[in-house]
Amino acid sequence: MKRTLMTMAAAALLVLTAPVFADDYKIDTGHTFIQFKISHLGYSYVIGRFNDFEGTFTYDEKDPSKSRVEASIVTGSIDSSHAERDKHLRGSKFLSVGKYPGARFVSTVFEDQSNGKALLKGDLTLHGVTKPITLDVTHVGAGKDPWGGYRRGFEGTTRLSLKDFGIKGPGPTSQELEVLVVVEGIRT
Amino acid sequence: MLKNSTSEYGWIGITLHWGMAVVIIGLFALGLYMTSLDYYDPWYQKGPNLHRSIGVLLLTVLVFRLVWRIANPRPEPLGDDPPVLHKAAELVHRLLYLFLFAIAFSGYLISTADGRAVEVFDWFSVPALLPGVENLEDYAGEVHLVLAITLMVLVGVHAAGALKHHFIDKDRTLLRMLGINK
């Protein structure tokens, strides 16, 4: 009896202290970049980014398919390195940031492809429209940082069609944009 | 007669008044037009370039006009309106000056919000003063538009006053600003 109790207590202790593999991370906004690249007239590109966002993700090394991501972006923080263009991009012809101040991504599926690559599927809400999108994700690395924290980083790319989100776009050659996100999280 | 007297406007004052009136109303119309254009419109870049360049030159003329106004006698108001109406007319004049300065400054802030200079034709450029204020171009843009619309209302009040003098009081207020003697 005593022996059984001891075993149970030991088992309970073991369960409680067992390493939790699904770690939670908070996105480090100083080391995370949400960039886009869109054709200019078909002759070149405009590259821009969103400066104000926040998010969290969960990553389970043992079972990456349990990974989840959530992020929200302040659309008014769009920055294409030209204030007058940014003013237009925020306006009613494009992002309508007064009406739709936030964009949001919530992941639904993380398909690990076991070579450091994965497909991250989720719902993107932009310009008031929610559409499923898929990002090609590369796991860049993880480990201790020099300041006592633990970090993990990913890179993701996708293509978006402005039309899908009810945005007319500036012209016929500029209807699709490439999105590149570099995300670094600090374990919480 | 180039300078004003206490009863008449000189030719410099008259030219400044009507020349600026045309330019100011033109800039207002151009501003509304150019912001409505599609990206592929031939005027999409020409319009704003012209608007900025003329705007900066207008500001320098405005400064000169203010100096000219201070350095010259002011023709006395005509007609036998009560003093409160003279005060109101004078207030409108001052507001017109104030709004012109504020509109020029807010417009300058839109174009220089990210540290870029304002190019005045291919002639010279005005450097940025206040870069680095977040979303400055948006705030300055709204202020610029609201002030410009308010200015046009003031212009309407100012013109209505002139027409009242001409058609109702039948005095020389409007003719005097046109430099017509009789």
XYZ file of C-alpha atoms in Angstrom:
370
model
C 0.000 0.000 0.000
C 2.681 2.391 1.055
C 4.695 1.327 -1.938
C 1.738 2.002 -4.260
C 1.271 5.470 -2.806
C 4.954 6.211 -3.290
C 4.771 5.054 -6.883
C 1.704 7.187 -7.536
C 3.350 10.224 -5.963
C 6.468 9.648 -8.030
C 4.358 9.259 -11.168
C 2.454 12.457 -10.390
C 5.713 14.319 -9.849
C 7.037 12.951 -13.104
C 3.950 14.126 -14.994
C 4.075 17.562 -13.423
C 7.737 18.097 -14.168
C 7.772 16.429 -17.557
C 9.146 18.813 -20.177
C 6.352 20.532 -22.092
C 7.372 20.431 -25.718
C 4.695 22.765 -27.024
C 6.398 26.021 -26.176
C 4.736 29.396 -26.424
C 6.563 32.248 -28.073
C 5.884 35.931 -28.240
C 6.871 37.580 -31.502
C 9.871 39.849 -31.035
C 8.740 42.874 -33.040
C 12.284 44.195 -33.247
C 13.348 41.077 -35.129
C 10.263 40.373 -37.154
C 9.580 41.750 -40.612
C 6.393 41.741 -42.639
C 7.342 42.772 -46.142
C 5.585 42.852 -49.473
C 6.756 43.259 -53.020
C 4.423 44.334 -55.797
C 4.985 45.154 -59.431
C 5.278 48.784 -60.447
C 3.769 49.115 -63.926
C 5.285 45.753 -64.822
C 8.737 47.348 -65.097
C 9.999 47.128 -61.554
C 8.807 46.605 -57.981
C 7.732 48.512 -54.942
C 8.810 46.960 -51.675
C 7.141 47.903 -48.439
C 6.454 46.662 -44.979
C 4.159 46.924 -42.009
C 5.864 48.359 -38.946
C 3.299 47.820 -36.220
C 2.111 44.315 -35.361
C 2.070 41.766 -32.584
C 1.598 38.057 -32.275
C 2.328 34.771 -30.627
C 3.082 31.262 -31.789
C 3.336 27.822 -30.319
C 5.847 25.307 -31.547
C 6.113 21.712 -30.488
C 9.424 20.140 -31.451
C 8.073 16.638 -30.862
C 4.965 17.201 -32.921
C 5.301 20.301 -35.111
C 1.811 19.718 -36.510
C 0.518 21.150 -33.237
C 2.115 24.506 -34.007
C -0.116 27.527 -34.112
C 0.350 31.182 -35.027
C -1.717 34.276 -34.397
C -0.733 37.754 -35.459
C -2.404 41.100 -35.878
C -1.129 43.988 -37.943
C -1.947 47.689 -37.776
C -2.676 48.411 -41.449
C -1.972 52.120 -40.982
C 1.667 51.258 -40.276
C 2.275 50.470 -43.952
C 5.621 51.924 -45.003
C 6.807 51.923 -48.603
C 9.570 54.485 -47.982
C 7.559 57.334 -49.466
C 5.136 59.257 -47.252
C 2.906 60.504 -50.062
C 2.508 56.979 -51.456
C 1.812 55.626 -47.957
C -0.914 58.234 -47.615
C -2.516 56.890 -50.801
C -2.081 53.272 -49.715
C -3.858 54.008 -46.436
C -6.657 55.823 -48.241
C -10.009 54.634 -49.482
C -8.655 53.535 -52.875
C -6.467 50.864 -51.278
C -6.321 49.700 -47.649
C -9.004 52.032 -46.210
C -7.257 51.943 -42.857
C -9.856 54.199 -41.267
C -12.488 51.570 -41.899
C -10.225 48.506 -41.560
C -7.513 49.437 -39.072
C -6.391 45.892 -38.429
C -5.343 42.816 -40.395
C -5.184 39.428 -38.714
C -3.744 36.020 -39.410
C -4.842 32.929 -37.488
C -3.307 29.614 -38.474
C -5.415 26.521 -38.996
C -2.962 23.831 -40.127
C 0.806 23.426 -39.869
C 1.925 20.717 -42.287
C 5.442 19.786 -41.311
C 7.479 18.460 -44.223
C 10.228 17.234 -41.901
C 13.119 18.859 -43.768
C 12.838 22.170 -41.979
C 10.084 23.137 -44.391
C 6.393 23.358 -43.712
C 3.145 24.632 -45.110
C 1.329 26.990 -42.805
C -2.329 27.382 -43.614
C -4.560 29.921 -41.999
C -7.117 32.655 -42.384
C -5.991 36.138 -43.273
C -8.371 39.003 -42.627
C -7.445 42.067 -44.641
C -9.594 44.975 -45.801
C -12.512 43.375 -43.975
C -12.285 40.139 -46.009
C -11.208 36.799 -44.550
C -9.576 34.298 -46.919
C -7.577 31.130 -46.394
C -3.931 31.492 -47.374
C -0.918 29.175 -47.354
C 2.611 30.203 -46.473
C 5.718 28.242 -47.420
C 7.607 28.162 -44.175
C 11.251 27.487 -43.465
C 12.376 26.855 -39.917
C 15.506 28.967 -39.584
C 16.751 28.043 -36.147
C 16.260 28.008 -32.411
C 18.353 28.243 -29.306
C 19.473 30.288 -26.359
C 20.213 33.939 -26.896
C 23.088 35.699 -25.097
C 20.706 37.483 -22.684
C 19.058 34.528 -20.963
C 16.162 33.976 -23.350
C 15.274 31.275 -25.837
C 14.443 32.176 -29.404
C 13.049 30.513 -32.494
C 12.787 31.905 -35.974
C 10.926 31.173 -39.197
C 10.732 32.590 -42.656
C 7.538 32.418 -44.672
C 6.476 33.433 -48.159
C 3.196 33.557 -49.981
C 1.490 35.290 -52.879
C -1.677 37.260 -52.373
C -4.112 38.539 -54.914
C -5.482 41.994 -54.080
C -8.769 41.101 -55.736
C -9.335 38.314 -53.193
C -9.423 40.933 -50.484
C -11.621 43.392 -52.340
C -8.776 45.797 -53.137
C -8.736 47.153 -56.663
C -5.019 47.787 -56.845
C -3.285 50.542 -58.786
C -3.333 48.858 -62.184
C -3.457 45.671 -64.240
C 0.177 44.685 -63.649
C -0.071 45.229 -59.924
C -2.711 42.757 -58.844
C -0.570 40.227 -57.030
C 1.993 40.727 -54.349
C 4.658 38.575 -52.822
C 4.738 38.538 -49.075
C 7.847 37.711 -47.080
C 7.677 37.385 -43.321
C 10.624 36.781 -41.058
C 9.396 35.949 -37.589
C 11.455 35.612 -34.449
C 9.805 34.575 -31.212
C 11.019 34.668 -27.634
C 9.841 31.758 -25.536
C 7.504 32.818 -22.746
C 0.614 105.042 -58.708
C 2.280 101.943 -57.290
C 1.638 102.456 -53.592
C -1.671 102.677 -51.774
C -3.074 105.937 -50.485
C -5.673 106.278 -47.749
C -8.385 106.289 -50.416
C -7.048 104.152 -53.323
C -5.175 100.928 -53.924
C -1.892 101.141 -55.824
C -1.164 98.918 -58.795
C 1.093 96.600 -56.829
C -1.645 95.928 -54.277
C -4.218 95.442 -57.035
C -1.995 93.050 -58.971
C -1.211 91.067 -55.825
C -4.888 90.838 -54.931
C -6.215 89.600 -58.272
C -3.171 87.559 -59.210
C -3.252 85.685 -55.935
C -7.029 85.266 -56.157
C -6.653 83.461 -59.485
C -3.730 81.335 -58.254
C -5.411 80.412 -54.947
C -8.679 79.341 -56.542
C -6.692 77.531 -59.237
C -4.644 75.658 -56.634
C -7.812 74.657 -54.808
C -9.330 73.258 -58.004
C -6.064 71.554 -58.980
C -5.798 70.024 -55.508
C -9.257 68.494 -55.705
C -8.666 67.340 -59.275
C -5.259 65.764 -58.766
C -6.314 63.798 -55.684
C -9.197 62.285 -57.622
C -6.988 60.954 -60.435
C -6.380 57.320 -61.262
C -2.796 56.050 -60.993
C -2.474 55.741 -64.769
C -3.690 59.255 -65.516
C -1.092 61.433 -67.308
C -1.713 64.154 -64.707
C -1.128 61.837 -61.746
C 2.439 63.145 -61.294
C 2.229 66.431 -63.208
C -0.689 67.688 -61.085
C 0.979 67.319 -57.674
C 4.325 68.636 -59.003
C 2.611 71.751 -60.292
C 0.529 72.120 -57.130
C 3.592 71.910 -54.865
C 5.712 74.236 -56.988
C 3.048 76.921 -57.375
C 2.186 76.553 -53.685
C 5.730 77.339 -52.560
C 5.941 80.342 -54.910
C 2.542 81.542 -53.688
C 3.841 81.429 -50.127
C 6.755 83.709 -50.997
C 4.388 86.119 -52.725
C 2.128 85.970 -49.653
C 5.013 87.006 -47.419
C 5.781 89.899 -49.771
C 2.109 90.895 -49.795
C 2.007 91.006 -46.016
C 5.108 93.203 -45.960
C 3.536 95.420 -48.635
C 0.336 95.665 -46.614
C 2.217 96.762 -43.507
C 4.380 99.226 -45.427
C 1.426 100.918 -47.139
C -1.457 103.083 -46.015
C -4.756 101.209 -45.921
C -7.592 102.725 -47.984
C -10.447 103.646 -45.671
C -13.619 101.553 -45.926
C -16.358 103.112 -48.050
C -20.069 103.301 -47.425
C -21.881 103.952 -44.185
C -21.897 100.439 -42.741
C -21.917 100.151 -38.932
C -18.416 99.738 -37.420
C -19.174 96.111 -36.544
C -19.374 95.276 -40.266
C -16.027 96.952 -40.889
C -14.590 94.884 -38.070
C -16.100 91.733 -39.566
C -14.630 92.532 -42.985
C -11.233 93.161 -41.419
C -11.488 89.871 -39.496
C -12.192 88.023 -42.752
C -9.104 89.664 -44.327
C -6.929 88.524 -41.439
C -8.360 85.031 -41.484
C -7.651 84.816 -45.217
C -3.976 85.543 -44.505
C -3.872 83.179 -41.542
C -5.496 80.326 -43.467
C -3.186 80.808 -46.443
C -0.159 80.435 -44.191
C -1.638 77.412 -42.407
C -2.583 75.746 -45.708
C 0.874 76.305 -47.145
C 2.503 74.898 -44.016
C 0.259 71.828 -43.812
C 0.816 71.137 -47.509
C 4.547 71.396 -47.003
C 4.274 68.882 -44.143
C 2.535 66.313 -46.374
C 5.321 66.355 -48.922
C 8.167 66.482 -46.420
C 6.767 63.968 -43.887
C 9.459 61.396 -44.666
C 12.312 63.871 -44.940
C 12.019 64.478 -48.686
C 12.431 68.036 -49.893
C 9.729 69.857 -51.863
C 10.888 70.368 -55.425
C 9.852 73.704 -56.919
C 9.787 73.045 -60.657
C 13.391 72.205 -61.566
C 14.479 75.389 -59.953
C 15.119 74.884 -56.242
C 13.929 72.707 -53.386
C 12.708 73.391 -49.873
C 14.168 70.938 -47.356
C 12.118 69.040 -44.776
C 11.788 70.511 -41.301
C 9.860 67.993 -39.242
C 10.472 64.480 -40.531
C 10.011 61.476 -38.299
C 6.569 62.270 -36.928
C 4.596 59.086 -37.464
C 1.766 59.306 -40.028
C 2.397 63.053 -40.309
C 1.362 62.916 -43.982
C -2.118 61.725 -42.974
C -2.766 64.359 -40.312
C -1.272 67.142 -42.418
C -3.346 65.971 -45.381
C -6.630 66.186 -43.485
C -5.758 69.590 -42.064
C -4.742 70.806 -45.534
C -8.084 69.774 -47.040
C -10.292 71.100 -44.224
C -8.451 74.434 -44.128
C -8.628 74.771 -47.906
C -12.387 74.206 -47.924
C -12.801 76.701 -45.071
C -10.658 79.194 -46.997
C -12.987 78.891 -49.972
C -15.948 79.666 -47.678
C -14.078 82.753 -46.442
C -13.352 83.744 -50.043
C -17.086 83.459 -50.691
C -17.893 85.716 -47.726
C -15.218 88.207 -48.863
C -16.593 88.259 -52.425
C -20.178 88.567 -51.184
C -19.107 91.634 -49.186
C -17.568 93.189 -52.297
C -20.709 92.488 -54.332
C -22.869 93.978 -51.585
C -20.837 97.206 -51.783
C -21.086 97.253 -55.559
C -24.733 96.383 -56.123
C -26.513 97.338 -52.912
C -24.490 100.216 -51.475
C -23.441 101.254 -54.998
C -20.063 102.506 -53.739
C -16.561 102.174 -55.269
C -15.205 99.377 -53.029
C -15.005 96.833 -55.827
C -14.072 99.345 -58.565
C -11.283 100.695 -56.403
C -9.789 97.196 -56.113
C -10.028 96.951 -59.912
C -8.190 100.268 -60.255
C -11.190 101.890 -61.967
C -11.431 105.553 -61.060
C -15.009 106.455 -61.822
